[in-house]
PDB file of C-alpha atoms in Angstrom:
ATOM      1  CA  UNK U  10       0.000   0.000   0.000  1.00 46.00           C
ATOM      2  CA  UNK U  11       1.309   3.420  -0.695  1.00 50.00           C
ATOM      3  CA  UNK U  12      -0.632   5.113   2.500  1.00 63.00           C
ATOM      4  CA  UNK U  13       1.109   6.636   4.662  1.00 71.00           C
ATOM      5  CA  UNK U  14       1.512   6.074   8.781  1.00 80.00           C
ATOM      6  CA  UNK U  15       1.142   8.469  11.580  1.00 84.00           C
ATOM      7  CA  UNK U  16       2.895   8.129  14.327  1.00 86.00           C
ATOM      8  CA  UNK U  17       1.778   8.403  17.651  1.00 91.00           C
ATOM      9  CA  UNK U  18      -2.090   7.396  16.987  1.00 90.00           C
ATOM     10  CA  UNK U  19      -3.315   9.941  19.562  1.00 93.00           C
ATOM     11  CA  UNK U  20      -1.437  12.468  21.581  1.00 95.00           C
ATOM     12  CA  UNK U  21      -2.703  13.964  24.316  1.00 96.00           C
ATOM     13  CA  UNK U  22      -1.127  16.978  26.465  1.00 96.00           C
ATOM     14  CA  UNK U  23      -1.412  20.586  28.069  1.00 97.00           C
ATOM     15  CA  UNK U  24      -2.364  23.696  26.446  1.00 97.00           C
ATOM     16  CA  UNK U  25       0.968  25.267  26.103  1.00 97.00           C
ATOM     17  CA  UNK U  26       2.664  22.618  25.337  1.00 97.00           C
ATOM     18  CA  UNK U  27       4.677  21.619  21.788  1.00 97.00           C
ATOM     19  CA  UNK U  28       2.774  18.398  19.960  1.00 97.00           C
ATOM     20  CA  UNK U  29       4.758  16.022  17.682  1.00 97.00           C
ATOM     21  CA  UNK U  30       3.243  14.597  15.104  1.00 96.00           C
ATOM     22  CA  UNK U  31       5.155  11.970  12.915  1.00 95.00           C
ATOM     23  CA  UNK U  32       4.203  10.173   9.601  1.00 93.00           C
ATOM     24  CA  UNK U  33       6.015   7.573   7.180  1.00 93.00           C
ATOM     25  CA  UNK U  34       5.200   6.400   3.844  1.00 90.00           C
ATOM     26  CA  UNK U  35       6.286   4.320   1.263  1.00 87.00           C
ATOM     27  CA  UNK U  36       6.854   5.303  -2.249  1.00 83.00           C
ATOM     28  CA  UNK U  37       8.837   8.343  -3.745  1.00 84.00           C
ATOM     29  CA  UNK U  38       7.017  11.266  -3.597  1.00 84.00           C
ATOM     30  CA  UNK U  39       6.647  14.766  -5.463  1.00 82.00           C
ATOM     31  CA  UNK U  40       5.400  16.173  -2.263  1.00 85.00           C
ATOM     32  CA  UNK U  41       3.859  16.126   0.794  1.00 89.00           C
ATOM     33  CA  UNK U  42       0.790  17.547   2.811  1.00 90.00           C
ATOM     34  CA  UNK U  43      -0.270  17.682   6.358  1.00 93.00           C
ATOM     35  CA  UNK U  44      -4.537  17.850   6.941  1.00 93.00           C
ATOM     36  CA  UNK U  45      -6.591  19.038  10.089  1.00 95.00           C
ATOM     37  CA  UNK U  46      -9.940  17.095  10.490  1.00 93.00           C
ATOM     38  CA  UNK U  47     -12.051  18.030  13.053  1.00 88.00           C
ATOM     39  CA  UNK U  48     -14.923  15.604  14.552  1.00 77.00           C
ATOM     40  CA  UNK U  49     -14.687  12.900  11.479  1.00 63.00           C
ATOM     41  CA  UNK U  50     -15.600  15.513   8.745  1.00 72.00           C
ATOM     42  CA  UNK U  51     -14.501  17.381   6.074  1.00 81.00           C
ATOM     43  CA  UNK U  52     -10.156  17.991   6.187  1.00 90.00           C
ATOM     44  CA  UNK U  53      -8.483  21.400   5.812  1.00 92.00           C
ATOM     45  CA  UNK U  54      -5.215  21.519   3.988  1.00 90.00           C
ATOM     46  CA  UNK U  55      -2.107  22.996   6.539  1.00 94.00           C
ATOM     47  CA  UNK U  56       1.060  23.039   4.844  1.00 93.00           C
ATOM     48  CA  UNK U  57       2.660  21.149   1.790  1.00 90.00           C
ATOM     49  CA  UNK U  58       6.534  20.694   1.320  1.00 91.00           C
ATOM     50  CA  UNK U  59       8.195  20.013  -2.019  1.00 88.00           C
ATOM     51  CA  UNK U  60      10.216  16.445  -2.209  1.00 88.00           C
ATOM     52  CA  UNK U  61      13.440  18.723  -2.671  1.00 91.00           C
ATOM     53  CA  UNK U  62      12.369  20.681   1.050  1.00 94.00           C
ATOM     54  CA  UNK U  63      13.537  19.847   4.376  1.00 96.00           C
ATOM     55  CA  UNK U  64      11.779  22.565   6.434  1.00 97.00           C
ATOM     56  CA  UNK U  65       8.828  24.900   5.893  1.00 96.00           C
ATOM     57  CA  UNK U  66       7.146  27.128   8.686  1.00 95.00           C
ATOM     58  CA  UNK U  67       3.758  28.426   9.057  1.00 94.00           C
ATOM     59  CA  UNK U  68       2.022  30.094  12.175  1.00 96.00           C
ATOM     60  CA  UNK U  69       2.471  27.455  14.581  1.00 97.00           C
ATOM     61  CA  UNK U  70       3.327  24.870  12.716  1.00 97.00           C
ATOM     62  CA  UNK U  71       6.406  23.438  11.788  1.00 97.00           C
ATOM     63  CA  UNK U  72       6.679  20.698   8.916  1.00 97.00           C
ATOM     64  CA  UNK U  73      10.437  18.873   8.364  1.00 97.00           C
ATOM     65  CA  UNK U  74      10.393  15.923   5.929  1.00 96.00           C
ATOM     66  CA  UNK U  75      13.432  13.409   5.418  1.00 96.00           C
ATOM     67  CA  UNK U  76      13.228  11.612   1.662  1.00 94.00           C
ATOM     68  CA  UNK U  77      16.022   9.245   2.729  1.00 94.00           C
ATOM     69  CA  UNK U  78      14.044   8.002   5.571  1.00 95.00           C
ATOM     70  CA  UNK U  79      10.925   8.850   4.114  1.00 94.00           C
ATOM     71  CA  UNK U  80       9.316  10.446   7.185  1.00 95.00           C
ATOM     72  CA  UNK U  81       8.021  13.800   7.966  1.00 95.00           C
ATOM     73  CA  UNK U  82       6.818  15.700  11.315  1.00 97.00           C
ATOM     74  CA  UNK U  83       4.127  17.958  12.093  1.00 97.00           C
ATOM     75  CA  UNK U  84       5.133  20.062  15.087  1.00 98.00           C
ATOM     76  CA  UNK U  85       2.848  22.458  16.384  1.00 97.00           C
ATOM     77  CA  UNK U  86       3.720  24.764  18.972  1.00 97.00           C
ATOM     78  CA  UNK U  87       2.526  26.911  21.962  1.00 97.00           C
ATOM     79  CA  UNK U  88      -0.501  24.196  21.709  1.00 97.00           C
ATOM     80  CA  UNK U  89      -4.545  25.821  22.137  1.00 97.00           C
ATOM     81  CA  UNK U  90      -7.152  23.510  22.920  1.00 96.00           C
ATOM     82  CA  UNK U  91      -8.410  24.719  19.465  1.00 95.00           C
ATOM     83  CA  UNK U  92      -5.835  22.476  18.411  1.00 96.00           C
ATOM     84  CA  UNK U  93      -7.727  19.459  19.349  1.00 96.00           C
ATOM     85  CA  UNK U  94      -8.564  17.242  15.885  1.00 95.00           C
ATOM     86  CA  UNK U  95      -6.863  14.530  13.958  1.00 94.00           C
ATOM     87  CA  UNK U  96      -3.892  15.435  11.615  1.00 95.00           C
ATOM     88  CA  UNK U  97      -3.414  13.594   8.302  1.00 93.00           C
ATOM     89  CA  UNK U  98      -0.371  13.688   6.283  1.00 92.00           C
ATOM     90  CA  UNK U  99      -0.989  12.693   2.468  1.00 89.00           C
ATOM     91  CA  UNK U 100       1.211  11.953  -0.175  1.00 86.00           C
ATOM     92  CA  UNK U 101       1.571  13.064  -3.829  1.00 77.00           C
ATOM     93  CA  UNK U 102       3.281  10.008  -5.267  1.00 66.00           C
ATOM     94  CA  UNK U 103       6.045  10.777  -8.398  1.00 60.00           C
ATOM     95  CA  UNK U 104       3.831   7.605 -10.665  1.00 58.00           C
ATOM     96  CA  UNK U 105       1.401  10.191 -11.671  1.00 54.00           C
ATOM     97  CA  UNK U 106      -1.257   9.038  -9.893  1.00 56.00           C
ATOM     98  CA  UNK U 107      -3.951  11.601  -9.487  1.00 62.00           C
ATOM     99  CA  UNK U 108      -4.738  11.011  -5.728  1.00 70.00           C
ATOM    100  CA  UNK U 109      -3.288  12.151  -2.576  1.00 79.00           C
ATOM    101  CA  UNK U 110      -2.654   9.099  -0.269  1.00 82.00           C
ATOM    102  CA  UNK U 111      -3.664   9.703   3.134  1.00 85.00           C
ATOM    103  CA  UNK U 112      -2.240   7.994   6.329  1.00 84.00           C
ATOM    104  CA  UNK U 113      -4.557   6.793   9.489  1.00 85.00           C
ATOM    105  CA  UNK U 114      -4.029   9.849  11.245  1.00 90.00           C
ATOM    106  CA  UNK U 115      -2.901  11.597  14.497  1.00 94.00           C
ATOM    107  CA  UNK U 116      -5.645  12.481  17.373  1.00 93.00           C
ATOM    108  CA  UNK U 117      -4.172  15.224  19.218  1.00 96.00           C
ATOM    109  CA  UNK U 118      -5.955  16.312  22.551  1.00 96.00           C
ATOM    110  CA  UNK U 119      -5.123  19.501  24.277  1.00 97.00           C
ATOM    111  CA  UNK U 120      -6.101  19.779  27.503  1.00 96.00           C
ATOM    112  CA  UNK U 121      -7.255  23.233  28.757  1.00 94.00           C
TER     113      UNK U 121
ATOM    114  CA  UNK I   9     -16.711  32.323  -2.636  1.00 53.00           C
ATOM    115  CA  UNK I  10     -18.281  29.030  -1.992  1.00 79.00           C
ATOM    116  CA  UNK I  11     -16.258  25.844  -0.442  1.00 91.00           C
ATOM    117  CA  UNK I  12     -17.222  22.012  -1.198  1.00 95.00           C
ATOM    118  CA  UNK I  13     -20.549  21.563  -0.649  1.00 95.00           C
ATOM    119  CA  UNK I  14     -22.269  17.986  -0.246  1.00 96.00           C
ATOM    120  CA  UNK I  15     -25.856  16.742   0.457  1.00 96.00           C
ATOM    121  CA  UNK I  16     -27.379  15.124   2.206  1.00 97.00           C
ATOM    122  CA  UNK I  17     -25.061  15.614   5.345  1.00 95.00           C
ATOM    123  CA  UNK I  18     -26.521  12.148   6.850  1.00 96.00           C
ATOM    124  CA  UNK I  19     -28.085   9.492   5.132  1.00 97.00           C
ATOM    125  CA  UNK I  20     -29.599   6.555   6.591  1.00 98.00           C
ATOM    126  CA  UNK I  21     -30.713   3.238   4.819  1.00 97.00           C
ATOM    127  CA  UNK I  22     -31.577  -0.190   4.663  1.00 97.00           C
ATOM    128  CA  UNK I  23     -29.441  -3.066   3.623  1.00 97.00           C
ATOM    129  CA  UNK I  24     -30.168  -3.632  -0.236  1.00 97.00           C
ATOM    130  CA  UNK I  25     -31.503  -0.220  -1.151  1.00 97.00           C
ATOM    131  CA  UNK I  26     -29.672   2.046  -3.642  1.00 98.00           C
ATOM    132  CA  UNK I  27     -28.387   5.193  -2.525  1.00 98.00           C
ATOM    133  CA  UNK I  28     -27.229   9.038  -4.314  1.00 98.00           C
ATOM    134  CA  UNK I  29     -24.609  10.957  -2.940  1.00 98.00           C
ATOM    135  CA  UNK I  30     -24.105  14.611  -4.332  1.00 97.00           C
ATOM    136  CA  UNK I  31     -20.641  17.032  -4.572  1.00 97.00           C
ATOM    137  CA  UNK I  32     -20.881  20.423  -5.120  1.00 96.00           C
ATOM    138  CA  UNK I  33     -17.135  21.189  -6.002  1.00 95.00           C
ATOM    139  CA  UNK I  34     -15.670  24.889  -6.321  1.00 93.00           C
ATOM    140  CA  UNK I  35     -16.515  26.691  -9.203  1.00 91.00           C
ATOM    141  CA  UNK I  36     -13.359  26.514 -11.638  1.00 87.00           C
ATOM    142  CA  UNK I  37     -11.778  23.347 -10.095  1.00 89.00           C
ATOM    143  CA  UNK I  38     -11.208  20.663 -12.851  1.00 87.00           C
ATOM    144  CA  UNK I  39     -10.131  18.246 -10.543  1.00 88.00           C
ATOM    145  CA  UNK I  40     -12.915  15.927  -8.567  1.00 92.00           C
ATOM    146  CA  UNK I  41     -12.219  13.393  -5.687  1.00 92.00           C
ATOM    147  CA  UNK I  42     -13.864  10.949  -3.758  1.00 95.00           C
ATOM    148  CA  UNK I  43     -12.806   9.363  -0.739  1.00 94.00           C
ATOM    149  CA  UNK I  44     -14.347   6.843   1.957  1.00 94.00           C
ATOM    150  CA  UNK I  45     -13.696   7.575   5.339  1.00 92.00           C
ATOM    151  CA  UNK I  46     -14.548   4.580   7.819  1.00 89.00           C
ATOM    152  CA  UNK I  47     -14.746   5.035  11.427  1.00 82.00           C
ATOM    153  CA  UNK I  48     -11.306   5.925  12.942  1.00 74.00           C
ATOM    154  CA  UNK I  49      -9.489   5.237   9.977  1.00 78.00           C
ATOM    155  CA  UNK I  50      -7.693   7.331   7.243  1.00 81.00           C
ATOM    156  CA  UNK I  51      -9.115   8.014   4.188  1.00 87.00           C
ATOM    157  CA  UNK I  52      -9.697   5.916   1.144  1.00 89.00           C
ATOM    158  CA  UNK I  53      -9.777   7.252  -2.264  1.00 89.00           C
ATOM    159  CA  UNK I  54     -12.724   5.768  -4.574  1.00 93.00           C
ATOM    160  CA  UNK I  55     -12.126   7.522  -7.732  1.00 93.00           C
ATOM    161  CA  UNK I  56     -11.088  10.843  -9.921  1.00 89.00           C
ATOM    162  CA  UNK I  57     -12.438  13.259 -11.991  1.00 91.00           C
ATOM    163  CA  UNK I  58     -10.317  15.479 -14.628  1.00 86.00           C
ATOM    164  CA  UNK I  59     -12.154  18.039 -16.951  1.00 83.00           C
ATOM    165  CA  UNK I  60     -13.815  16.254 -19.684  1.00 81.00           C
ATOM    166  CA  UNK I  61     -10.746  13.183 -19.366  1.00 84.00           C
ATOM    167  CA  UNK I  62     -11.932   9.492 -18.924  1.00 86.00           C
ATOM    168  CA  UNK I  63     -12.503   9.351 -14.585  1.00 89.00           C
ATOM    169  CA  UNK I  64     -10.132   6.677 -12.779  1.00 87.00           C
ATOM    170  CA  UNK I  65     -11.785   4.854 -10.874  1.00 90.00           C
ATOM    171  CA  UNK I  66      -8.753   2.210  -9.456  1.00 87.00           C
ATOM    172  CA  UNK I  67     -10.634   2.969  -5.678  1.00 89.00           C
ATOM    173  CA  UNK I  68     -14.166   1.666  -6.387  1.00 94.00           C
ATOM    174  CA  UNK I  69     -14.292  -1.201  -3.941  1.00 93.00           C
ATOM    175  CA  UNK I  70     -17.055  -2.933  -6.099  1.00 94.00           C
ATOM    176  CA  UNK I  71     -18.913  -2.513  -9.004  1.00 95.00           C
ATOM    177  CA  UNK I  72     -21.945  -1.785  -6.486  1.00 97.00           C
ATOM    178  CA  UNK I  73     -20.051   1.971  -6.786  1.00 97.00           C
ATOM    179  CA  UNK I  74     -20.092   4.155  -9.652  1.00 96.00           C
ATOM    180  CA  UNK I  75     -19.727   7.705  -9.508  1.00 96.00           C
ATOM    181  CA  UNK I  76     -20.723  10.541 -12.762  1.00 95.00           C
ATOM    182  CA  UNK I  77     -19.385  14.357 -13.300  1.00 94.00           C
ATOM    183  CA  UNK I  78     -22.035  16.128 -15.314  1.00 84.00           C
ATOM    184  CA  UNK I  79     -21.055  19.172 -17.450  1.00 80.00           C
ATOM    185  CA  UNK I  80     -17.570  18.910 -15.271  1.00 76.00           C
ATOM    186  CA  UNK I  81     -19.011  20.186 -12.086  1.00 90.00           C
ATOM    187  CA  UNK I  82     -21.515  18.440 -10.138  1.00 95.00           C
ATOM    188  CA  UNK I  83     -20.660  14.915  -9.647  1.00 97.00           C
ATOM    189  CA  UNK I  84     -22.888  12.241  -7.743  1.00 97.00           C
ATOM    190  CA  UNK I  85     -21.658   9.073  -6.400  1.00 98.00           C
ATOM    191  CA  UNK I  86     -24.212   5.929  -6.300  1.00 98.00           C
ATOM    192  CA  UNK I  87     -23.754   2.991  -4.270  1.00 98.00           C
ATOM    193  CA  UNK I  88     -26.204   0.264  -5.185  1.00 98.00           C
ATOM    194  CA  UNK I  89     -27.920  -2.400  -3.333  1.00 97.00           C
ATOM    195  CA  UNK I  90     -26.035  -1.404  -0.303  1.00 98.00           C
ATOM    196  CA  UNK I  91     -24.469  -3.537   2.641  1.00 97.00           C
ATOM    197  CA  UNK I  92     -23.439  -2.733   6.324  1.00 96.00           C
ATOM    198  CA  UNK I  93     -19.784  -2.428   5.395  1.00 95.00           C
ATOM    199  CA  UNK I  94     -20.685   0.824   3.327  1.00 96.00           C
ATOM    200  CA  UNK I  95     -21.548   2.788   5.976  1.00 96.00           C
ATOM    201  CA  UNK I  96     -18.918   5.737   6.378  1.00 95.00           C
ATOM    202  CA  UNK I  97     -18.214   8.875   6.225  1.00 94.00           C
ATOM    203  CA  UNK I  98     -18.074   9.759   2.058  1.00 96.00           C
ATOM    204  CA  UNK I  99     -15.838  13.198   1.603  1.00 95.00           C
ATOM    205  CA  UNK I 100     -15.590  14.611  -1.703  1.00 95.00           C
ATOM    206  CA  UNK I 101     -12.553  17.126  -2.500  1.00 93.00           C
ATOM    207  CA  UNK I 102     -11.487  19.595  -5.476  1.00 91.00           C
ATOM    208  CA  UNK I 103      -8.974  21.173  -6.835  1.00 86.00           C
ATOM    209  CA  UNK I 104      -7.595  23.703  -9.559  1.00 82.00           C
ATOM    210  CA  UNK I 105      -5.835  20.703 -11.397  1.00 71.00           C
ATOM    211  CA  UNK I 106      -4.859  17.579 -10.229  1.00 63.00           C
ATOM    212  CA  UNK I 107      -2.149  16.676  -7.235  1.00 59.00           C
ATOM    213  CA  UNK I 108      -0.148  13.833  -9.155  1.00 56.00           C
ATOM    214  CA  UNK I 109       2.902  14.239 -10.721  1.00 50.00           C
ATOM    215  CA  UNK I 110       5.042  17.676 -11.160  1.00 47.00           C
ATOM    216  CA  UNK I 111       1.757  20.110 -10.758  1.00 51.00           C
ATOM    217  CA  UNK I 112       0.363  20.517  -7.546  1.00 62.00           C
ATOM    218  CA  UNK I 113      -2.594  21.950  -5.848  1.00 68.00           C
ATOM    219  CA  UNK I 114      -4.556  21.708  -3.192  1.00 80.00           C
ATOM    220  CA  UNK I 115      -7.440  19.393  -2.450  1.00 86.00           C
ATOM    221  CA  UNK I 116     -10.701  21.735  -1.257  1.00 90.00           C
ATOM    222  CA  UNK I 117     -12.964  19.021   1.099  1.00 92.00           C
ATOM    223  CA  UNK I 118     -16.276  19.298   1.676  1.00 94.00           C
ATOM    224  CA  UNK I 119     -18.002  18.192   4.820  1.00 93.00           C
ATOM    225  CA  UNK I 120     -18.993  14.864   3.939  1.00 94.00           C
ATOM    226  CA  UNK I 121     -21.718  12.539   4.133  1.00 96.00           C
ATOM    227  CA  UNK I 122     -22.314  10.379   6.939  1.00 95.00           C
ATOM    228  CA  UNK I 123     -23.881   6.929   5.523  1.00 97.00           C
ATOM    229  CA  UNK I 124     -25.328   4.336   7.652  1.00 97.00           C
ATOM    230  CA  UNK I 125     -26.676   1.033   6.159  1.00 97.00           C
ATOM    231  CA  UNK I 126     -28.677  -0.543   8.900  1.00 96.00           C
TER     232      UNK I 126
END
């Protein structure tokens, strides 16, 4: 399968905090992307970074993606409890498949 | 403007019964996606829509799914004689082009409809 993995399956800590979010896949990729879902429905796009990336920043969020071990983090920081959802990261394979392929996802709980 | 818009938000059903799923996607976007969501897992991608191009549709898990785009906007996804195992959450996406290969955008989602097949 090409999906990807999260890594931990849920996270749970204090507002405040830094949450670290990690996610493996399997195939050589043109990029990647990182999705919010909140309460099982519809996903909102985060951040993408390019296969030839390392690091990108955005607001609180800080994406760094390895090709060699093909793995990337999610790190969100100064954690809200608005924060609470599940976080996807989805893959844009290089086969020219038309499809982003999503992993099983991250619940992240932040405790007030 | 408008996001992803899908109807009905919840469906229920019984076993056997046919069933019509609608995707409103952003006006503009060429690019159409289905996915399956099942409880607590990660999403599963059913099938693809590009402009006026031939759909793929590698993610139907049977031919009890078929899916249409009409006039490259509105596309409606039908799941015939349905079982128990269909029931999920059904998420449509779009975007300005498609996500494979060297040209990238973003997939839009919509909020999904939540089937149950009793």
């Amino acid at each position: 399968s090409q999906q990807g993995e999260e890594d931990p399956q849920a996270l749970s800590i204090q507002e405040g905090e830094n949450a670290t979010m990690n996610c493996s896949y399997k195939t050589s990729i043109n990029n990647l992307q990182w999705y919010r879902q909140n309460s099982g429905r519809g996903l909102v796009h985060l951040i993408l970074i390019r296969s030839n990336e390392r690091e990108k920043h955005s607001g609180r969020l800080r994406v760094t993606l390895d090709t060699s071990k093909k793995s990337s983090s999610l790190l969100i920081t100064a954690s809200r409890a608005a924060d609470t959802a599940s976080y996807f990261c989805a893959t844009g394979d290089q086969t020219g498949a038309n499809n982003l392929f999503f992993g099983t996802g991250t619940r992240l709980t932040v405790i007030p | 403007g408008a996001g992803v818009s899908q109807s009905p938000s919840n469906k229920v059903t019984e076993k056997g019964k046919d069933v019509e799923l609608r995707c409103d996607p952003i006006s503009g976007h060429t690019a159409l996606y289905w996915y399956r969501q099942s409880l607590g897992q990660g999403l599963e991608f059913l099938i693809y829509f590009q402009g006026n191009s031939a759909p793929d549709k590698s993610g139907l898990p049977s031919d009890r799914f078929s899916a249409e785009r009409t006039g490259g906007s509105v596309s409606t996804l039908t799941i015939q004689r349905t079982q128990q195992e269909d029931s999920a959450v059904y998420l449509c996406a779009s975007s300005l082009a498609p996500v494979g290969g060297s040209l990238y955008n973003e997939q839009f989602f919509g909020p999904g409809t939540r089937l149950t097949v009793l």
